[in-house]
mmCIF file of C-alpha atoms in Angstrom:
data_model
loop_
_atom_site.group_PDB
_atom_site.id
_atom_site.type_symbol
_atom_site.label_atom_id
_atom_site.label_comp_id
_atom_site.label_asym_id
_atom_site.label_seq_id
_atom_site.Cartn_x
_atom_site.Cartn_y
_atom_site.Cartn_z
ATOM 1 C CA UNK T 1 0.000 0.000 0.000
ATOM 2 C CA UNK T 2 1.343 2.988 -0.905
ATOM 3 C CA UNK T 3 2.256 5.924 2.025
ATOM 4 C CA UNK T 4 2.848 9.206 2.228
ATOM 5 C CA UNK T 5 3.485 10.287 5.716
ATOM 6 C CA UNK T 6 3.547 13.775 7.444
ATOM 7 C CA UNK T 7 5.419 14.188 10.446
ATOM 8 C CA UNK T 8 2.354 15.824 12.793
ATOM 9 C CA UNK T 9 -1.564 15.820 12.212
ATOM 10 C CA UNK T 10 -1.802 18.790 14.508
ATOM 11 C CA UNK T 11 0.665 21.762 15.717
ATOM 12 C CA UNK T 12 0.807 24.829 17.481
ATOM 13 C CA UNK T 13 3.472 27.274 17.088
ATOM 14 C CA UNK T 14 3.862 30.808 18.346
ATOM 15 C CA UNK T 15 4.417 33.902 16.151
ATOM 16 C CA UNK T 16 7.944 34.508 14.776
ATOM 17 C CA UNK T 17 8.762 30.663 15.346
ATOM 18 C CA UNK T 18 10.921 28.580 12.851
ATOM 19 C CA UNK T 19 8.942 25.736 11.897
ATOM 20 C CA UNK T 20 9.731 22.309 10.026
ATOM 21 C CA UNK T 21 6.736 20.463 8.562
ATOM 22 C CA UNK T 22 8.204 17.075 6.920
ATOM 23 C CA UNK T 23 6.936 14.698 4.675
ATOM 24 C CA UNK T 24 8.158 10.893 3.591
ATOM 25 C CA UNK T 25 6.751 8.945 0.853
ATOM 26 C CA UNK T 26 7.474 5.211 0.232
ATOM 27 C CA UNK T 27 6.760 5.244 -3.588
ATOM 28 C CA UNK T 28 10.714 6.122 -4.857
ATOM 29 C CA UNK T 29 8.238 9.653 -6.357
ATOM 30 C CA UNK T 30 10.460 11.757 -8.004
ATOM 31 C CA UNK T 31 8.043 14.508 -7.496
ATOM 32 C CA UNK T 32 6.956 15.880 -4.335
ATOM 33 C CA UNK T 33 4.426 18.476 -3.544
ATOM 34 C CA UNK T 34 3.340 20.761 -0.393
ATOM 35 C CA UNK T 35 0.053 22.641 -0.775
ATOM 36 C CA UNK T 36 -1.570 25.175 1.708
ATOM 37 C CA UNK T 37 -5.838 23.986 2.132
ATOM 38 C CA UNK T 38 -7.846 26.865 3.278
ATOM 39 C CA UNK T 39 -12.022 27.000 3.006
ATOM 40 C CA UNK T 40 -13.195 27.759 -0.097
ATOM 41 C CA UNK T 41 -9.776 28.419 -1.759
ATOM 42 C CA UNK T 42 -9.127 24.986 -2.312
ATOM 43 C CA UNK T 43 -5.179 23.454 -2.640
ATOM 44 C CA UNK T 44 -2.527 26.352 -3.745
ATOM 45 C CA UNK T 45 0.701 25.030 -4.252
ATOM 46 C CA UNK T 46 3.695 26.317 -2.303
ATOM 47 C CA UNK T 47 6.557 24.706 -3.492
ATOM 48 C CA UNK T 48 7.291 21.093 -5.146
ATOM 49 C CA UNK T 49 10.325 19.518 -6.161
ATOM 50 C CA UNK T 50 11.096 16.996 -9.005
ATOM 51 C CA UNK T 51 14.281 15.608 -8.120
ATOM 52 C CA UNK T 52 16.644 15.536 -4.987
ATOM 53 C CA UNK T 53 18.112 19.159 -3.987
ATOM 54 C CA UNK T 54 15.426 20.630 -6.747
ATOM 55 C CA UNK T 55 12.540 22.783 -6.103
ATOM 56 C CA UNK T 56 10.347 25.168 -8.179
ATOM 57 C CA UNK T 57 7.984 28.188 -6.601
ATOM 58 C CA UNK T 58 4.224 27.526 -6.859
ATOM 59 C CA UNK T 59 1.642 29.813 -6.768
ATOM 60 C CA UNK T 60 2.136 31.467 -2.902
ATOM 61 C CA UNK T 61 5.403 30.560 -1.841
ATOM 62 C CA UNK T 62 6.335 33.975 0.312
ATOM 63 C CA UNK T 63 7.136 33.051 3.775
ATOM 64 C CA UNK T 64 7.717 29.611 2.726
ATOM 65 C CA UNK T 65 11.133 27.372 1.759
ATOM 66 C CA UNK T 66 11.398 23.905 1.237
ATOM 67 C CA UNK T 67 14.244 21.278 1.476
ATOM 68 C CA UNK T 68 14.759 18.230 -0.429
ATOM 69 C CA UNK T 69 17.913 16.213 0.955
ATOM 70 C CA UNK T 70 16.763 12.689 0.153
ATOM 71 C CA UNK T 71 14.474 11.267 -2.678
ATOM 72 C CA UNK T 72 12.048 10.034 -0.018
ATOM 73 C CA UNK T 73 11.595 13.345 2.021
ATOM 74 C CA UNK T 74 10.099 16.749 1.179
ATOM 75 C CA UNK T 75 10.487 19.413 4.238
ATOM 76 C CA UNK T 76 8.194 22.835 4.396
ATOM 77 C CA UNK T 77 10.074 25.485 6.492
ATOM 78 C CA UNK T 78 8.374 28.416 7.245
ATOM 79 C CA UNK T 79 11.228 30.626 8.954
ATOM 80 C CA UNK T 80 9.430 33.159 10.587
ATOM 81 C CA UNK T 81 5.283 31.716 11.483
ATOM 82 C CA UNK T 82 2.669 34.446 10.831
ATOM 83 C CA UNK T 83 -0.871 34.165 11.996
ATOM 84 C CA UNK T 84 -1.940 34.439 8.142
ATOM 85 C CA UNK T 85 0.097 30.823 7.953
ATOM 86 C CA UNK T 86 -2.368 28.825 9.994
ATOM 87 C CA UNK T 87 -3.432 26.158 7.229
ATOM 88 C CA UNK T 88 -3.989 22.557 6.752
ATOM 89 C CA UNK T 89 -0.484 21.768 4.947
ATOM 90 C CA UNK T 90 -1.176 18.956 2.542
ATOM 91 C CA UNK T 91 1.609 16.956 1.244
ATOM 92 C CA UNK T 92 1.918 14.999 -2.009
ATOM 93 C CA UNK T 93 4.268 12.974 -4.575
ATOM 94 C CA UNK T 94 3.691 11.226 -8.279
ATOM 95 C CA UNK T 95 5.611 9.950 -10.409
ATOM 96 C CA UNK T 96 7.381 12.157 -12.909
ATOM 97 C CA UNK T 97 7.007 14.021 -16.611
ATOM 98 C CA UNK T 98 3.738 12.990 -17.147
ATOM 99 C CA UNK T 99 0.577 15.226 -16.739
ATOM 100 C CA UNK T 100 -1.589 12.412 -16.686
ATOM 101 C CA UNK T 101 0.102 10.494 -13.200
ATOM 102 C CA UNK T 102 -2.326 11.717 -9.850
ATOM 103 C CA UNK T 103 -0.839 12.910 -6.683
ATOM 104 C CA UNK T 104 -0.721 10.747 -4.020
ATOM 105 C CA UNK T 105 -1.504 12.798 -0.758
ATOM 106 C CA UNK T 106 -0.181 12.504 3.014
ATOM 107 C CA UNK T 107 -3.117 12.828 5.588
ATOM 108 C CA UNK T 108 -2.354 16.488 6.014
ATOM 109 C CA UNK T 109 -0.781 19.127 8.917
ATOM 110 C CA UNK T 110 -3.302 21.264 10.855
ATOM 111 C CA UNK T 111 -0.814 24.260 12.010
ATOM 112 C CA UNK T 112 -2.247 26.784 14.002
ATOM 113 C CA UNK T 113 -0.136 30.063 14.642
ATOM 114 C CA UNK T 114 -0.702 32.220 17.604
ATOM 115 C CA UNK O 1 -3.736 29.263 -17.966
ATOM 116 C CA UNK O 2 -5.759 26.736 -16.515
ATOM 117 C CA UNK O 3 -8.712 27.433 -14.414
ATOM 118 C CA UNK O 4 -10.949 25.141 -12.257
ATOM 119 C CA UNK O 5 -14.511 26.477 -11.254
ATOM 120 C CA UNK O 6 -16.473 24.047 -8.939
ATOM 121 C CA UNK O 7 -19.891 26.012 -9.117
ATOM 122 C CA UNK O 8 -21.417 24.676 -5.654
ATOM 123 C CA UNK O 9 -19.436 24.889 -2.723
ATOM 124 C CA UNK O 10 -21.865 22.735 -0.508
ATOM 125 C CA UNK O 11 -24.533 20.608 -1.256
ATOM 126 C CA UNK O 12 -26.457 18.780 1.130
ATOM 127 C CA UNK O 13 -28.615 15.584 -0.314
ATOM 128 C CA UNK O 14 -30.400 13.192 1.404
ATOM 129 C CA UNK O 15 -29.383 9.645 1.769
ATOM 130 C CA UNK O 16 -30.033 7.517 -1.437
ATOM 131 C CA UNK O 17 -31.076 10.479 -3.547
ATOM 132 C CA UNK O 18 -29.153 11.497 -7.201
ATOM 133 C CA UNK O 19 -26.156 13.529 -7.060
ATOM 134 C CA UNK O 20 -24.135 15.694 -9.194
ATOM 135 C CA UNK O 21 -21.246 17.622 -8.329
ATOM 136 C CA UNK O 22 -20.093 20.654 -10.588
ATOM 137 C CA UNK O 23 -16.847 21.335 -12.954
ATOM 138 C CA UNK O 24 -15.985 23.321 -15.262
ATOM 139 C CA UNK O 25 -12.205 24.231 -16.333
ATOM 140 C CA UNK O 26 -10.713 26.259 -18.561
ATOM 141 C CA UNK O 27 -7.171 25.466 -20.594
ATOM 142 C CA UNK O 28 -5.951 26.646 -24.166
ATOM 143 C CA UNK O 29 -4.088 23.014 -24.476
ATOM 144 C CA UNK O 30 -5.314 19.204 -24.103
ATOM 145 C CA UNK O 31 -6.098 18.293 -20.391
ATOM 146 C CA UNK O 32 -6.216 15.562 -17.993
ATOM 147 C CA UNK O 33 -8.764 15.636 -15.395
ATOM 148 C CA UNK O 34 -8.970 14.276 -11.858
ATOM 149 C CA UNK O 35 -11.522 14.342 -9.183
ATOM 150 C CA UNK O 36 -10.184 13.364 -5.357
ATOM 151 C CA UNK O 37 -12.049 12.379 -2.520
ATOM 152 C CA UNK O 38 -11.525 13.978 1.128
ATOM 153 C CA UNK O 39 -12.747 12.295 4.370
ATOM 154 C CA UNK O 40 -13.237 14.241 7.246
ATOM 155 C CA UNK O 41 -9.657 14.260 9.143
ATOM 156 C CA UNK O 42 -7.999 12.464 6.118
ATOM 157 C CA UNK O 43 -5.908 13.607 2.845
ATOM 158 C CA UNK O 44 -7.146 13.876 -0.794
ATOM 159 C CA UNK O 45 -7.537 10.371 -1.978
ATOM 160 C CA UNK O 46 -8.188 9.780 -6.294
ATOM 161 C CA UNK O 47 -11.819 9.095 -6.908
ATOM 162 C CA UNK O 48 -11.250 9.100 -10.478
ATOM 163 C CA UNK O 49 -9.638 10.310 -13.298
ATOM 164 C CA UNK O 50 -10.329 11.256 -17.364
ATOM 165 C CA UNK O 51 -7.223 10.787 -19.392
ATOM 166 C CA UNK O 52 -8.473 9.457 -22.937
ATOM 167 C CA UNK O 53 -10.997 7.489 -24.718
ATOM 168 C CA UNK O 54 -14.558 6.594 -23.807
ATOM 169 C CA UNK O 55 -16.013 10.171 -21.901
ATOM 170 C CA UNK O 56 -17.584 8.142 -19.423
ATOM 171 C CA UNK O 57 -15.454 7.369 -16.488
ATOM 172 C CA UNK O 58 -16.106 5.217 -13.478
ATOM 173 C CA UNK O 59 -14.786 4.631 -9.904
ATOM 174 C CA UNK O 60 -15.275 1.928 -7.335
ATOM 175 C CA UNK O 61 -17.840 3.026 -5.131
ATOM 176 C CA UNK O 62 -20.294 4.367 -7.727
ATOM 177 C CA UNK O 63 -19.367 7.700 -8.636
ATOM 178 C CA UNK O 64 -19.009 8.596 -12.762
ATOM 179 C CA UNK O 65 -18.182 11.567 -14.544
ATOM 180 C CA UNK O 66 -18.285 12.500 -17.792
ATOM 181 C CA UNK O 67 -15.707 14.829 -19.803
ATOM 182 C CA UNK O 68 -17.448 16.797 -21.688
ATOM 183 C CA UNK O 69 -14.812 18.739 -24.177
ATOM 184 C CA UNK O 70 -17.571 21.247 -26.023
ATOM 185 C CA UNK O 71 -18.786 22.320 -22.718
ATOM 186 C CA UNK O 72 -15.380 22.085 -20.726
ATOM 187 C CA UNK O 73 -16.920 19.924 -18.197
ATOM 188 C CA UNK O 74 -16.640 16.944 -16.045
ATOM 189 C CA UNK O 75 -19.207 16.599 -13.396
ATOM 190 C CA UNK O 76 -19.726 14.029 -11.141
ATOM 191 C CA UNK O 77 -22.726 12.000 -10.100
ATOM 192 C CA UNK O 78 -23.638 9.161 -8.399
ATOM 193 C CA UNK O 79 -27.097 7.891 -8.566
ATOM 194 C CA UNK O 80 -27.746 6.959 -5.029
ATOM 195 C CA UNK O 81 -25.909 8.252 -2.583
ATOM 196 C CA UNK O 82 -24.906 6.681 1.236
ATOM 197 C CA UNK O 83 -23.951 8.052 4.172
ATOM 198 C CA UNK O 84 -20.602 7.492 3.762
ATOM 199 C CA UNK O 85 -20.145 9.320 1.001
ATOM 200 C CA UNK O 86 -20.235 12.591 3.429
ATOM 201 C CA UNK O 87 -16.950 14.432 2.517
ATOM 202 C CA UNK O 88 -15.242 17.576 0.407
ATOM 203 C CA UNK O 89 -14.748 16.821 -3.066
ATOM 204 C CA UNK O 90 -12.429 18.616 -5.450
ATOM 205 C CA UNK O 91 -11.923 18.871 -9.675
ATOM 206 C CA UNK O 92 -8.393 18.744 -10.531
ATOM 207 C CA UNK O 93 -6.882 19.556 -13.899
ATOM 208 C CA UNK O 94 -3.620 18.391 -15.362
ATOM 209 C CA UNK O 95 -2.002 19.702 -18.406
ATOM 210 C CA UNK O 96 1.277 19.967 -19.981
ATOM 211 C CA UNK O 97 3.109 23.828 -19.960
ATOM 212 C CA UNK O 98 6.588 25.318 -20.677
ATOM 213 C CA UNK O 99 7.861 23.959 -17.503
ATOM 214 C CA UNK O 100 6.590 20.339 -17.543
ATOM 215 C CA UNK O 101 3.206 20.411 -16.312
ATOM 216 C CA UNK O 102 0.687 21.825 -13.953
ATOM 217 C CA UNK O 103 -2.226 20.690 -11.838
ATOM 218 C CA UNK O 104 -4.747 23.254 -10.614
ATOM 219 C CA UNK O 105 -7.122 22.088 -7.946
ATOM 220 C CA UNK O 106 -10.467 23.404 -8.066
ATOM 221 C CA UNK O 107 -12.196 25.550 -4.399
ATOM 222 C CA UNK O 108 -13.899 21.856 -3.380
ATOM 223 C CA UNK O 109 -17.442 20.879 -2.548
ATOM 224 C CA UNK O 110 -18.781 19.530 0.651
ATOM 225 C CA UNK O 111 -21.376 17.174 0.236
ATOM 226 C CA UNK O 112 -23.727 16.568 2.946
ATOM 227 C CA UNK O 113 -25.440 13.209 3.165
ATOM 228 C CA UNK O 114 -28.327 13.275 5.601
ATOM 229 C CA UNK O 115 -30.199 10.591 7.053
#
């Protein structure tokens, strides 16, 4: 069965706080994805990476970087928390180069920001 | 540049009437098309997914949709819906671009299965 794992369901962090959201996937994905879920906006995409030490901008990465050491794990960093960051972080990996693969999701991050 | 509209963001149905969820998309270039499932407290999870050939699609539990190039849709229904079924749905669309390619998600609908 195929896995993609986040590191917590739920988190609480304080303003100005460094904080490290990770992600693993068993499936040897090349790509790997971190969206942002928010009511009635849907998934935006932060930042996703195709291959190891590789990463690309999505739509709203500000306030955001991401760190790709090993194929297997995708890490969100958000170096200074903001209230505006408190978000269901969704993670996700395919395969690569093909428009057609889905996105295999991990069950998600609830971060809260105070 | 690709666009996903969902046109209902909730829609509450009782148990083991129709349903139809709404999609419409937008893309100057050939398109792939996804819809995921999302249970409460759970990530997205494929439903099903249009990528060539017959227009009719089918998943698992019931659900179909139809791609429906002329009208740049691909709506989902399921005849008779359960309990179960209670979650947030969301349209995806995949499509090749300069850079490799690019999946928008559409805003999601919550469907509401009452008893």
């Amino acid at each position: 069965d195929v896995k993609v794992t986040q590191s917590s369901r739920y988190l609480v962090k304080r303003t100005g706080e460094k904080v490290f959201l990770e992600c693993v996937q068993d499936m040897d994905h090349e790509n790997m994805f971190w969206y942002r879920q928010d009511p009635g906006l849907g998934l935006r995409l932060i930042y996703f990476s195709y291959d190891v030490k590789m990463k690309e901008k999505g739509d709203i990465p500000e306030g955001y970087s991401v760190s790709r050491e090993k194929k297997e794990r995708f890490s969100l960093i958000l170096e200074s928390a903001s209230t505006n960051q408190t978000s269901m972080y969704l993670c996700a990996s395919s395969l690569p180069g093909q428009a057609s693969y889905e996105q295999y999701f991990g069950p998600g991050t609830r971060l809260t920001v105070t | 540049a690709q666009s996903v509209t969902q046109l209902d963001s909730q829609v509450p149905v009782f148990e083991e009437a129709p349903v139809e969820l709404r999609c419409n998309y937008s893309s100057s270039v050939s398109v792939y098309l996804f819809w995921y499932v999302q249970y409460p407290n759970q990530g997205l999870q494929l439903l099903l997914k249009y990528l060539s050939g017959s227009t009719l699609v089918e998943s698992i539990n019931g659900f179909e949709a139809e791609f429906n190039k002329s009208q740049t849709s691909f709506h989902l229904r399921k005849p008779s819906v359960h309990i179960s079924d209670t979650a947030e749905y969301f349209c995806a669309v995949s499509a090749r671009n300069t850079g490799g390619f690019k999946t928008i998600f559409g805003a999601g609908t919550r469907l509401f299965v009452k008893a």
